[in-house]
N, CA, C and O atoms as a GROMACS GRO file, in nm:
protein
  496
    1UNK      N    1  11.531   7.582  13.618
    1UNK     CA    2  11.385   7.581  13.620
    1UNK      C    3  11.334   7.723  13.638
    1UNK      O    4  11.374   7.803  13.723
    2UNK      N    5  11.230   7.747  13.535
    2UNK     CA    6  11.134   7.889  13.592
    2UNK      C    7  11.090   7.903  13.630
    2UNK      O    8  11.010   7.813  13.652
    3UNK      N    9  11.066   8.041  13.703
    3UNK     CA   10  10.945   8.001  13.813
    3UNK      C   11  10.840   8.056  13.749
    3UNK      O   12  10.851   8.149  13.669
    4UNK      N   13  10.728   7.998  13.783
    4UNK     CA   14  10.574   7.954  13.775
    4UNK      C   15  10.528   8.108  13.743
    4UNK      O   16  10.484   8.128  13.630
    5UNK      N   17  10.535   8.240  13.850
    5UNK     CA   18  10.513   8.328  13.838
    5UNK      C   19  10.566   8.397  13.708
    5UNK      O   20  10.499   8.488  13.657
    6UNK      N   21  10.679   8.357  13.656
    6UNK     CA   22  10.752   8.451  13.581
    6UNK      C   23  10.632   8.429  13.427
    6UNK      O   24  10.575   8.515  13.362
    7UNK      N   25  10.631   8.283  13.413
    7UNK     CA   26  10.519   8.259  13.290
    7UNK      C   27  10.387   8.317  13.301
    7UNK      O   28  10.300   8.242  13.259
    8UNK      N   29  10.349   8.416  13.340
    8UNK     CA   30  10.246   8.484  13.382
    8UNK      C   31  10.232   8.586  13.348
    8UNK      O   32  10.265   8.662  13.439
    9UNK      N   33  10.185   8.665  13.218
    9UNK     CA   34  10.150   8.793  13.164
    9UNK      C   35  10.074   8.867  13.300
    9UNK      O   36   9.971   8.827  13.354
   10UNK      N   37  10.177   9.013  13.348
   10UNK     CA   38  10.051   9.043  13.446
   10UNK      C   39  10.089   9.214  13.419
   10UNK      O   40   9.989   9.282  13.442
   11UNK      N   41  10.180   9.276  13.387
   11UNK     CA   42  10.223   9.400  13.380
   11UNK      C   43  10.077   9.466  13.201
   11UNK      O   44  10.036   9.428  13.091
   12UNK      N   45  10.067   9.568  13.292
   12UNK     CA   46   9.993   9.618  13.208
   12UNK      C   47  10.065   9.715  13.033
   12UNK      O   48  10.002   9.735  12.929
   13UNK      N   49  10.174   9.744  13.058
   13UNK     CA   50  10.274   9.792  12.981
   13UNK      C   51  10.276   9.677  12.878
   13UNK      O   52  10.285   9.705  12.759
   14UNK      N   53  10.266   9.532  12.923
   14UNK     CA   54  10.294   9.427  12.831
   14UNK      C   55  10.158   9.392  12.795
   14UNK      O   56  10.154   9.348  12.680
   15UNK      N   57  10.026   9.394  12.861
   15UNK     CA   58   9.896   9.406  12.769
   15UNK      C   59   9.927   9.500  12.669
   15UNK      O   60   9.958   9.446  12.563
   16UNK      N   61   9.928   9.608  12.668
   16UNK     CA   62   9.932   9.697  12.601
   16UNK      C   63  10.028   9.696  12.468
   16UNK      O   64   9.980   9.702  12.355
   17UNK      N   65  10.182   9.686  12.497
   17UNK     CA   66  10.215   9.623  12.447
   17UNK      C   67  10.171   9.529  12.269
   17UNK      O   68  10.189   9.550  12.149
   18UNK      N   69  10.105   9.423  12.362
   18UNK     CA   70  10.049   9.304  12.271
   18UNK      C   71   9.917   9.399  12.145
   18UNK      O   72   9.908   9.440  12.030
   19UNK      N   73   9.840   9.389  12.276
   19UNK     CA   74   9.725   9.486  12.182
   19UNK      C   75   9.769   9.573  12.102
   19UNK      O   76   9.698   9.591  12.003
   20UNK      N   77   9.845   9.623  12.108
   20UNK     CA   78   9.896   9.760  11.974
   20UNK      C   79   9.993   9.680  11.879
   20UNK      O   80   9.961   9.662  11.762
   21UNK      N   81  10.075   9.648  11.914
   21UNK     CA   82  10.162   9.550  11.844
   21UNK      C   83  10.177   9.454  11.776
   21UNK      O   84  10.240   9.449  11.670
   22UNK      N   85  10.095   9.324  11.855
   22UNK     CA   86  10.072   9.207  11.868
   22UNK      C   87   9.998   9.172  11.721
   22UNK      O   88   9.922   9.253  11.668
   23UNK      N   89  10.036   9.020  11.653
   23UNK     CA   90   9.891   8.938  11.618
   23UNK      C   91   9.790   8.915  11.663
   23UNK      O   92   9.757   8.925  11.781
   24UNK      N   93   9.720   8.875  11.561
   24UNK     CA   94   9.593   8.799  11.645
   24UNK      C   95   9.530   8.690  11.541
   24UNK      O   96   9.549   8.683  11.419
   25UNK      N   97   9.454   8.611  11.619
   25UNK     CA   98   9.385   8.535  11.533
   25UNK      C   99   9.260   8.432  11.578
   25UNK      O  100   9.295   8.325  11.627
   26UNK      N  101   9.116   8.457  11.564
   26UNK     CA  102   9.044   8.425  11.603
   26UNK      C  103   8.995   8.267  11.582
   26UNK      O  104   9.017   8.198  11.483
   27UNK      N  105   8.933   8.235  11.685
   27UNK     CA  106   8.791   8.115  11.650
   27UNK      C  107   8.649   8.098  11.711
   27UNK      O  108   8.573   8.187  11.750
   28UNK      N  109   8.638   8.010  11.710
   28UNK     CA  110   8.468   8.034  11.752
   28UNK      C  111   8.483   8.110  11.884
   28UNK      O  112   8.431   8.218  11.911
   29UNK      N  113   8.600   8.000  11.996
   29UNK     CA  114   8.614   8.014  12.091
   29UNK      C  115   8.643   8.111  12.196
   29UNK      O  116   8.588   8.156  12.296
   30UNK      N  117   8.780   8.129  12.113
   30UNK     CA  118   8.921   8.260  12.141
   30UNK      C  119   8.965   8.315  12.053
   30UNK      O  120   8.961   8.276  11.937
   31UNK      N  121   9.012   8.413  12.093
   31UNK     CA  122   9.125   8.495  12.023
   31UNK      C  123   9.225   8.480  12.070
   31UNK      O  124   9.236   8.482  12.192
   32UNK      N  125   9.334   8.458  11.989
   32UNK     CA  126   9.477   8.459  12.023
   32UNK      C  127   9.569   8.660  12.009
   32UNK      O  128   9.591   8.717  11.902
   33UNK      N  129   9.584   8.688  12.080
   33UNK     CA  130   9.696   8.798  12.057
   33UNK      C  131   9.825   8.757  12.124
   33UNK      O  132   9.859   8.731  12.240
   34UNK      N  133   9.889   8.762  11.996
   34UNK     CA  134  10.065   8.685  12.062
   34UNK      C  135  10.154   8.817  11.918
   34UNK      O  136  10.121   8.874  11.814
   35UNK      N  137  10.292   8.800  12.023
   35UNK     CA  138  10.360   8.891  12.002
   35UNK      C  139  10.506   8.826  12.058
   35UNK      O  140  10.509   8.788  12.175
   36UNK      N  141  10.637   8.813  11.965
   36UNK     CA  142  10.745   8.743  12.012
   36UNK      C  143  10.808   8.825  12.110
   36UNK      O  144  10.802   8.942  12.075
   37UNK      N  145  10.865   8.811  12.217
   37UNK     CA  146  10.963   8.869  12.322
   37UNK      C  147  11.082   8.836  12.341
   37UNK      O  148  11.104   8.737  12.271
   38UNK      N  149  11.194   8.874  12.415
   38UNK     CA  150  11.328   8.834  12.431
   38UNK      C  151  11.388   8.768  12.521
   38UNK      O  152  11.506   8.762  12.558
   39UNK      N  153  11.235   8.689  12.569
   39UNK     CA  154  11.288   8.595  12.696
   39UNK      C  155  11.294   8.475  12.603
   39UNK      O  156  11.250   8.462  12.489
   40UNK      N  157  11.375   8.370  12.700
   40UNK     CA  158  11.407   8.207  12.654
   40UNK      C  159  11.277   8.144  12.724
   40UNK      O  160  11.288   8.030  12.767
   41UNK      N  161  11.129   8.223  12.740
   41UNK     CA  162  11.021   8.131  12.765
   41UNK      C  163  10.888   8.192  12.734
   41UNK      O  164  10.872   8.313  12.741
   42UNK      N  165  10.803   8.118  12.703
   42UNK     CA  166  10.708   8.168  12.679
   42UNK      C  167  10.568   8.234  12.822
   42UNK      O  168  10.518   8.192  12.926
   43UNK      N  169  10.564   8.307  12.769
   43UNK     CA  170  10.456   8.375  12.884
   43UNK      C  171  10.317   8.435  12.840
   43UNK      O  172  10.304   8.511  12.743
   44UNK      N  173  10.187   8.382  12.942
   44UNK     CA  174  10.090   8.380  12.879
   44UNK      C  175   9.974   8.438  12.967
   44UNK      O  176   9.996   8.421  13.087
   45UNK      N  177   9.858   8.500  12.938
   45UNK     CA  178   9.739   8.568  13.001
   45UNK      C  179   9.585   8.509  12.970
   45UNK      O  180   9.547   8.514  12.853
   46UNK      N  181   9.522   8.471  13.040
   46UNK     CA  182   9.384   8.410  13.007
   46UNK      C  183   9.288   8.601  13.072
   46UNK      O  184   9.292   8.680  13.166
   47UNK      N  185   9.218   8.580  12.940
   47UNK     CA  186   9.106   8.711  13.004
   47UNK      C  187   8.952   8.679  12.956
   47UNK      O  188   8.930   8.598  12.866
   48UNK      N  189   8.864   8.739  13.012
   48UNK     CA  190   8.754   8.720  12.968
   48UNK      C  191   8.707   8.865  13.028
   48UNK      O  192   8.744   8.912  13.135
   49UNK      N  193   8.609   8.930  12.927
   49UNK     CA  194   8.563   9.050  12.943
   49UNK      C  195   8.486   9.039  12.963
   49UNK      O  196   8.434   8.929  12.946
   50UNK      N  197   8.414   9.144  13.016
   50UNK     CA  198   8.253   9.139  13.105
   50UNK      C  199   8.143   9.136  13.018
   50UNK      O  200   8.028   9.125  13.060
   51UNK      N  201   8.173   9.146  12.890
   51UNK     CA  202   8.093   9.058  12.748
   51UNK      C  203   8.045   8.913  12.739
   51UNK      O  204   7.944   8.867  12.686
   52UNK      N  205   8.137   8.857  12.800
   52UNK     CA  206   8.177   8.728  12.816
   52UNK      C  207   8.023   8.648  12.910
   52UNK      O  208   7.964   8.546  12.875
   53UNK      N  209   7.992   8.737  13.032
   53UNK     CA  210   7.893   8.732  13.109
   53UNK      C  211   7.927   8.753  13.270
   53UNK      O  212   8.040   8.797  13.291
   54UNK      N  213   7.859   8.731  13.367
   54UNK     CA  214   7.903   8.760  13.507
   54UNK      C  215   8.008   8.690  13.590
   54UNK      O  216   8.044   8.584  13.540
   55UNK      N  217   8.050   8.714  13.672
   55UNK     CA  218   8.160   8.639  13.704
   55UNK      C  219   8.223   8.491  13.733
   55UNK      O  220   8.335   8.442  13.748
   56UNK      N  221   8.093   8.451  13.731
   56UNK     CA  222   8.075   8.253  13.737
   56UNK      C  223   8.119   8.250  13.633
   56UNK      O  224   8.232   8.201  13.642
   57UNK      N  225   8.080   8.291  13.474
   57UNK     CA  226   8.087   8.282  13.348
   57UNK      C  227   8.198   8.318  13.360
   57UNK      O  228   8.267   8.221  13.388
   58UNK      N  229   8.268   8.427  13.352
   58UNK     CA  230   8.447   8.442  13.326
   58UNK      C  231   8.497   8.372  13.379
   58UNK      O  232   8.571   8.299  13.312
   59UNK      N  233   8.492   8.347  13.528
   59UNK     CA  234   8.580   8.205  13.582
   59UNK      C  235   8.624   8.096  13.547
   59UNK      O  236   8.730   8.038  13.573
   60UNK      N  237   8.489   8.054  13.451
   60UNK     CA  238   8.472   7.953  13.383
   60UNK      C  239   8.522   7.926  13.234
   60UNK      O  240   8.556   7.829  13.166
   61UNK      N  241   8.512   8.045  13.221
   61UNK     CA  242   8.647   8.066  13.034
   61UNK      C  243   8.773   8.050  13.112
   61UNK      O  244   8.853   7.956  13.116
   62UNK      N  245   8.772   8.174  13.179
   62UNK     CA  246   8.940   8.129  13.255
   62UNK      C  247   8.955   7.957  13.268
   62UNK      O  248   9.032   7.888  13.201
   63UNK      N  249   8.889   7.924  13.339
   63UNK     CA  250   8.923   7.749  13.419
   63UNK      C  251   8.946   7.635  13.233
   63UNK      O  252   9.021   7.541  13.206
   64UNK      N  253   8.844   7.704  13.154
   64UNK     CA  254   8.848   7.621  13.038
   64UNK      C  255   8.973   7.622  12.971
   64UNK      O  256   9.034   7.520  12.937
   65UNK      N  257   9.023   7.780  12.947
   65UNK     CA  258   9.129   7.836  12.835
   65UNK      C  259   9.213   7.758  12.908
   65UNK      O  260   9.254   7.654  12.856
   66UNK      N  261   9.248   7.789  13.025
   66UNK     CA  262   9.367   7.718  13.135
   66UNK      C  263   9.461   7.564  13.151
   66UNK      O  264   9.574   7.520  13.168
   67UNK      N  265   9.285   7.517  13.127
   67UNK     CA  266   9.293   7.344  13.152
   67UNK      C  267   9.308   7.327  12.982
   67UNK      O  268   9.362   7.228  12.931
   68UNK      N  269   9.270   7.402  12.930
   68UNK     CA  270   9.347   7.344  12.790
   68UNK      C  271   9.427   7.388  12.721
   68UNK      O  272   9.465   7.346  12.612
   69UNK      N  273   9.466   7.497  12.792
   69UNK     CA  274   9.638   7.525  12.769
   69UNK      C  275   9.772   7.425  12.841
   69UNK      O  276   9.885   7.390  12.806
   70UNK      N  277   9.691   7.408  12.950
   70UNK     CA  278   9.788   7.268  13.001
   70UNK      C  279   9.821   7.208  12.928
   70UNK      O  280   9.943   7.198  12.913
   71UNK      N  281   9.708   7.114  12.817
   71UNK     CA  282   9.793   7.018  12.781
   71UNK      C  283   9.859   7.033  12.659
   71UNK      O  284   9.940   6.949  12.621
   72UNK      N  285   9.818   7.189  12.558
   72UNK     CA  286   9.928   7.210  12.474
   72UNK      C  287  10.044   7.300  12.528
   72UNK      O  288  10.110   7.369  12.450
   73UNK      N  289  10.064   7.298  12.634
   73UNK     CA  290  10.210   7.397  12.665
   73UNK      C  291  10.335   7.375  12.633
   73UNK      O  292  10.423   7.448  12.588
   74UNK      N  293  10.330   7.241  12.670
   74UNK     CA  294  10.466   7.129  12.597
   74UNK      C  295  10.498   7.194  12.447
   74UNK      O  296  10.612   7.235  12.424
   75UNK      N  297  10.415   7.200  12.367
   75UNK     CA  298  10.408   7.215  12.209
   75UNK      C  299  10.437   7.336  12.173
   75UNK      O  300  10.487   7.342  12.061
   76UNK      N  301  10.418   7.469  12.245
   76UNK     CA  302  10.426   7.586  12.206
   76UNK      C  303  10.590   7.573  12.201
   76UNK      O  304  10.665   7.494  12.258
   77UNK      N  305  10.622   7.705  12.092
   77UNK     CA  306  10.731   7.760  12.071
   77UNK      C  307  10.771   7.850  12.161
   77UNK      O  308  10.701   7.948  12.186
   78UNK      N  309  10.915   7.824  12.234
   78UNK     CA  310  10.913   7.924  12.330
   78UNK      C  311  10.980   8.079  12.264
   78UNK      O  312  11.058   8.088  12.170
   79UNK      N  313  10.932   8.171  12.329
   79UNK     CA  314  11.006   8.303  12.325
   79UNK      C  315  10.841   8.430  12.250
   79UNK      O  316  10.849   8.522  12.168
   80UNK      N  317  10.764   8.398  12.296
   80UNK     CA  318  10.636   8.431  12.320
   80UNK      C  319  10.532   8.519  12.382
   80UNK      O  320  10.450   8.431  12.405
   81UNK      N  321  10.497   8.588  12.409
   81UNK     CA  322  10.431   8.642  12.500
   81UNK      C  323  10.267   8.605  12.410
   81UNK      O  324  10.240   8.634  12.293
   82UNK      N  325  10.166   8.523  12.525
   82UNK     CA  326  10.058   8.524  12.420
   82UNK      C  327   9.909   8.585  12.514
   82UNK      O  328   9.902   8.591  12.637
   83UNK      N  329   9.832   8.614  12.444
   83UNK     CA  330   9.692   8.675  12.535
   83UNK      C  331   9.591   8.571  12.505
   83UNK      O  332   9.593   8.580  12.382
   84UNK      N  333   9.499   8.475  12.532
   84UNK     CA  334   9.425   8.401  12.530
   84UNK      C  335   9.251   8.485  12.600
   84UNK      O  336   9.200   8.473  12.711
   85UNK      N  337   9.204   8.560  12.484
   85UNK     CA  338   9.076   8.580  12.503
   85UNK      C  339   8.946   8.537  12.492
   85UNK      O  340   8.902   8.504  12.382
   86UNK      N  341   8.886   8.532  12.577
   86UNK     CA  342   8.770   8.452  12.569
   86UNK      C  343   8.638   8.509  12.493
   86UNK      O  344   8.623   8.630  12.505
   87UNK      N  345   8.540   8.438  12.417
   87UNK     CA  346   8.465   8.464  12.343
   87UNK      C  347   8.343   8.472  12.384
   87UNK      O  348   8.370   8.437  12.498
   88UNK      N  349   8.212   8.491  12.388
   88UNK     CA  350   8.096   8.464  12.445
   88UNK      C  351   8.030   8.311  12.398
   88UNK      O  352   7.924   8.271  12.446
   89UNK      N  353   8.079   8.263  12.337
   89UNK     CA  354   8.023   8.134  12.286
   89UNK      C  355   8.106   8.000  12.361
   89UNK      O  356   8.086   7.881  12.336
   90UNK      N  357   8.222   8.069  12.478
   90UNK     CA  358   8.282   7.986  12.535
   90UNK      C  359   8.188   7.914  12.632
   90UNK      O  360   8.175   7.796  12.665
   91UNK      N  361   8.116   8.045  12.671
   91UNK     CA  362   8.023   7.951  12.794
   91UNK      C  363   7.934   7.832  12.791
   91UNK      O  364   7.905   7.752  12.880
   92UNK      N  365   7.899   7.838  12.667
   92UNK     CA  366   7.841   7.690  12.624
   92UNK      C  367   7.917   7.582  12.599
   92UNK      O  368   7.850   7.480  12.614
   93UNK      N  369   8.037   7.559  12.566
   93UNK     CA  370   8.160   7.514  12.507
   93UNK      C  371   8.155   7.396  12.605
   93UNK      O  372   8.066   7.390  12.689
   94UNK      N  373   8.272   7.278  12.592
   94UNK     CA  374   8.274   7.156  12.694
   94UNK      C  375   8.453   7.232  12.639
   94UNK      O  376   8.489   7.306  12.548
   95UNK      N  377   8.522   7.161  12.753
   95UNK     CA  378   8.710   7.146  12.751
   95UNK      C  379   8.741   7.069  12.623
   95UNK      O  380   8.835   7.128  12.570
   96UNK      N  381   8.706   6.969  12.555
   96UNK     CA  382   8.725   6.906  12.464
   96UNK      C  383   8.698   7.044  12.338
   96UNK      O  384   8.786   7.103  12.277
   97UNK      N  385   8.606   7.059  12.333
   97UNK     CA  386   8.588   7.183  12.217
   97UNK      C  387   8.690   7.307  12.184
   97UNK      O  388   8.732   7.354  12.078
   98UNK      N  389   8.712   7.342  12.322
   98UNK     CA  390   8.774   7.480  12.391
   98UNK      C  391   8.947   7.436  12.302
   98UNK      O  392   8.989   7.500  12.206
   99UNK      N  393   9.013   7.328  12.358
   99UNK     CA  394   9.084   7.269  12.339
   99UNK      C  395   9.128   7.269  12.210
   99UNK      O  396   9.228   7.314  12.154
  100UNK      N  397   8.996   7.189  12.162
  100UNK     CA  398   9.040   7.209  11.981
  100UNK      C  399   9.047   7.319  11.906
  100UNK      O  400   9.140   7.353  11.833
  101UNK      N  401   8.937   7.380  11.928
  101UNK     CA  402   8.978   7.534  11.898
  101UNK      C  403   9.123   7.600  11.955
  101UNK      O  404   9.199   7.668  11.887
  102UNK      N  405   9.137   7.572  12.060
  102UNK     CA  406   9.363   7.676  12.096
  102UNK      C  407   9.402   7.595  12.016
  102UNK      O  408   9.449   7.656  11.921
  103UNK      N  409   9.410   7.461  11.998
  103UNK     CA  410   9.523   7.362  11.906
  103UNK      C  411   9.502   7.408  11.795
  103UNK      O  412   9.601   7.468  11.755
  104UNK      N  413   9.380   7.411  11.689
  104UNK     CA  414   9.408   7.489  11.563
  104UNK      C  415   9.427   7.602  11.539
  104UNK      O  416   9.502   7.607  11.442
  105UNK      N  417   9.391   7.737  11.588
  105UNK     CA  418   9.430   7.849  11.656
  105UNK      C  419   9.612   7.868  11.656
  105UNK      O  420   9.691   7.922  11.578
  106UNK      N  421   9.624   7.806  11.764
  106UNK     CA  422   9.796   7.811  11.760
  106UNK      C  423   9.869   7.766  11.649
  106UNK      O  424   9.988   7.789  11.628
  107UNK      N  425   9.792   7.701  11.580
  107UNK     CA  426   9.867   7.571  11.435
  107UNK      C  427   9.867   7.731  11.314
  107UNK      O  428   9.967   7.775  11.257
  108UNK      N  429   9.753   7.777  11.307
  108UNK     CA  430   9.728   7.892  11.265
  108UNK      C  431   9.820   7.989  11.246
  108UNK      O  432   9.861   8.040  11.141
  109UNK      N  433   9.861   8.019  11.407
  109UNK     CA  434   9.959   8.130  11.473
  109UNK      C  435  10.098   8.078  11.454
  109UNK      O  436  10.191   8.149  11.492
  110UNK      N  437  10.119   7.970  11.404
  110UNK     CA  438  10.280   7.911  11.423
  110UNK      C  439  10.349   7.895  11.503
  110UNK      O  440  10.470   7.874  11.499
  111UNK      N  441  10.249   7.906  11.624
  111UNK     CA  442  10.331   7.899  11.729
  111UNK      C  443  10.324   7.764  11.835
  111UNK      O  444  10.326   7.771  11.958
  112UNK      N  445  10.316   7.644  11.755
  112UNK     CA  446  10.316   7.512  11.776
  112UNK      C  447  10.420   7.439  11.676
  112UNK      O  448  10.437   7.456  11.555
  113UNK      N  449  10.485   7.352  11.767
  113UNK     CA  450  10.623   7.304  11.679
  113UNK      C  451  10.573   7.243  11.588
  113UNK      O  452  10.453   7.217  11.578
  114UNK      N  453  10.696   7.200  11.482
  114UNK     CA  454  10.684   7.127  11.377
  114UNK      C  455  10.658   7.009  11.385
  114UNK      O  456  10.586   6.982  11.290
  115UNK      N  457  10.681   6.901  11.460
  115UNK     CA  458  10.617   6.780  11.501
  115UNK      C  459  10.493   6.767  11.544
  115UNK      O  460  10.426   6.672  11.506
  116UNK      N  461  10.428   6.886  11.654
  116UNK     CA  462  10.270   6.872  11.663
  116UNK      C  463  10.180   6.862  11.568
  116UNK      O  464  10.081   6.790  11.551
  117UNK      N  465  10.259   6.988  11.481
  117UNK     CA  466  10.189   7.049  11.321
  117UNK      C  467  10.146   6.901  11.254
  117UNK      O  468  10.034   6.879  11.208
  118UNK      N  469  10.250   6.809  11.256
  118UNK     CA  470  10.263   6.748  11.140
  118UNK      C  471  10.157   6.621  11.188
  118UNK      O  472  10.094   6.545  11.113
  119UNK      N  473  10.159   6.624  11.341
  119UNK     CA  474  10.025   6.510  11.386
  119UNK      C  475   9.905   6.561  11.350
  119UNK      O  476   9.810   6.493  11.312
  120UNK      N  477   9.908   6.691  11.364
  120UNK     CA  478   9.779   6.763  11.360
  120UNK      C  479   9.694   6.670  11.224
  120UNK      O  480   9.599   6.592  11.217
  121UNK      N  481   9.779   6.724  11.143
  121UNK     CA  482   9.764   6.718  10.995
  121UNK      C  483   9.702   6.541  10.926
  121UNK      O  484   9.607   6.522  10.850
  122UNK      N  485   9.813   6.419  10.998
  122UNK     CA  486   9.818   6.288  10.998
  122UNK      C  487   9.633   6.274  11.037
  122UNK      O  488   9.545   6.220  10.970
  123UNK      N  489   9.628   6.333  11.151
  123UNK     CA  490   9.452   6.286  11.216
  123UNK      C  491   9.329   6.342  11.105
  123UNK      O  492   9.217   6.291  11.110
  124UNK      N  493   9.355   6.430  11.026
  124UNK     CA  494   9.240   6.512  11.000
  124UNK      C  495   9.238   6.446  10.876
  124UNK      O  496   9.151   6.474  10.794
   0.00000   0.00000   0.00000
């Protein structure tokens, strides 16, 4: 088992990193910047910039991106490093929205397995 901390983008060398390096790929919501690494897990960063609005407002992208990264985490491909940025149009957003936007986003990025892909696809 991993620990909790280790899945946690926090070294600034590895922002940096991503941003120069990295993909990306937008939606209404977020931006994705992901970039593969040489660990056997995936590791991930929620941010919201002071664009975003005051600090109730970032908390609140954070708490959204978060709670709906939960329930696609299962699905991601591991070996990952990804940045989950928040948009200014998040703050209006409900979790259901937020949500759909990372799930197509990641479907986008390829970095959702081949079985999610293929439900994705079955619903729409």
């Amino acid at each position: 088992m991993i620990d909790k901390k280790k899945l946690i983008l926090r070294k600034q060398s590895d922002f940096n990193r991503i941003y120069r390096r990295g993909y990306s790929r937008g939606s209404k919501y977020i931006v994705i910047l992901y970039m593969k690494n040489r660990l056997d897990y995936t590791r991930v960063a929620f941010v919201a910039s002071k664009k975003v609005g005051n600090s109730v407002e970032r908390n609140r992208a954070c708490r959204l991106m978060r709670e709906s990264f939960r329930f696609l985490k299962e699905d991601i491909y591991k070996g990952y490093d990804i940045i989950f940025v928040a948009r200014k149009s998040i703050i209006l957003s409900g979790k259901e929205e937020v949500q759909k936007s990372m799930r197509q986003s990641l479907v986008q990025c390829n970095l959702i397995e081949k079985k999610y892909r293929e439900n994705e696809r079955r619903r729409d």
